[in-house]
Amino acid sequence: MKQKAIFYHAGCSVCVDAEQRLAGALNPAAFDVEIVHLGTHKSRLGEAEAAGVKSVPALVIDGNPYHINFGADLSALK
């Protein structure tokens, strides 16, 4: 069974690079990866916060948030 992975980002260059390098590197046989652009899907900000995301880019795997570099604080996206 695949693990759910959600990659949250805001579209900045740091986020796009992390998406291409990290989210794209996850084994598709092991992970079901969903990419969420919070700049265009602001309705999902609450979901990201509830998952423990503090800044983007961030990858959430099985409910555990992993923050990658620092592109933007979630409060800046509201």
GROMACS .gro file of C-alpha atoms in nm:
model
   78
    1MET     CA    1   0.000   0.000   0.000
    2LYS     CA    2   0.132   0.344  -0.094
    3GLN     CA    3   0.199   0.612   0.165
    4LYS     CA    4   0.032   0.949   0.118
    5ALA     CA    5   0.273   1.240   0.067
    6ILE     CA    6   0.160   1.601   0.024
    7PHE     CA    7   0.408   1.861  -0.097
    8TYR     CA    8   0.295   2.213  -0.003
    9HIS     CA    9   0.451   2.513  -0.173
   10ALA     CA   10   0.383   2.874  -0.274
   11GLY     CA   11   0.531   2.883  -0.622
   12CYS     CA   12   0.854   3.067  -0.536
   13SER     CA   13   1.181   2.956  -0.692
   14VAL     CA   14   1.289   2.773  -0.373
   15CYS     CA   15   0.957   2.586  -0.368
   16VAL     CA   16   0.965   2.493  -0.736
   17ASP     CA   17   1.322   2.365  -0.708
   18ALA     CA   18   1.233   2.158  -0.400
   19GLU     CA   19   0.928   2.018  -0.579
   20GLN     CA   20   1.133   1.910  -0.878
   21ARG     CA   21   1.419   1.764  -0.674
   22LEU     CA   22   1.246   1.614  -0.370
   23ALA     CA   23   0.883   1.542  -0.447
   24GLY     CA   24   0.983   1.411  -0.788
   25ALA     CA   25   1.246   1.185  -0.634
   26LEU     CA   26   0.999   0.991  -0.419
   27ASN     CA   27   0.944   0.638  -0.540
   28PRO     CA   28   0.604   0.636  -0.717
   29ALA     CA   29   0.560   0.270  -0.624
   30ALA     CA   30   0.584   0.361  -0.255
   31PHE     CA   31   0.431   0.711  -0.239
   32ASP     CA   32   0.114   0.871  -0.371
   33VAL     CA   33   0.239   1.232  -0.404
   34GLU     CA   34   0.001   1.527  -0.420
   35ILE     CA   35   0.138   1.873  -0.502
   36VAL     CA   36  -0.051   2.164  -0.343
   37HIS     CA   37   0.027   2.521  -0.452
   38LEU     CA   38  -0.099   2.724  -0.155
   39GLY     CA   39  -0.073   3.048  -0.350
   40THR     CA   40  -0.349   2.932  -0.583
   41HIS     CA   41  -0.532   2.700  -0.339
   42LYS     CA   42  -0.561   2.923  -0.033
   43SER     CA   43  -0.857   2.716   0.086
   44ARG     CA   44  -0.605   2.446   0.181
   45LEU     CA   45  -0.402   2.667   0.417
   46GLY     CA   46  -0.596   2.539   0.719
   47GLU     CA   47  -0.526   2.180   0.615
   48ALA     CA   48  -0.153   2.256   0.589
   49GLU     CA   49  -0.153   2.425   0.932
   50ALA     CA   50  -0.341   2.133   1.087
   51ALA     CA   51  -0.074   1.899   0.946
   52GLY     CA   52   0.194   2.101   1.129
   53VAL     CA   53   0.327   2.296   0.832
   54LYS     CA   54   0.482   2.625   0.948
   55SER     CA   55   0.653   2.731   0.625
   56VAL     CA   56   0.681   2.622   0.266
   57PRO     CA   57   0.814   2.428   0.094
   58ALA     CA   58   0.715   2.137   0.315
   59LEU     CA   59   0.647   1.771   0.261
   60VAL     CA   60   0.396   1.586   0.480
   61ILE     CA   61   0.430   1.209   0.483
   62ASP     CA   62   0.183   1.006   0.689
   63GLY     CA   63   0.095   1.313   0.895
   64ASN     CA   64   0.455   1.411   0.969
   65PRO     CA   65   0.567   1.750   0.834
   66TYR     CA   66   0.919   1.792   0.694
   67HIS     CA   67   1.021   2.152   0.632
   68ILE     CA   68   1.259   2.209   0.344
   69ASN     CA   69   1.472   2.523   0.342
   70PHE     CA   70   1.259   2.833   0.402
   71GLY     CA   71   1.061   2.988   0.118
   72ALA     CA   72   0.773   3.157   0.301
   73ASP     CA   73   0.597   3.147   0.636
   74LEU     CA   74   0.235   3.029   0.609
   75SER     CA   75   0.117   3.356   0.763
   76ALA     CA   76   0.254   3.541   0.459
   77LEU     CA   77   0.021   3.339   0.235
   78LYS     CA   78  -0.300   3.438   0.415
   0.00000   0.00000   0.00000
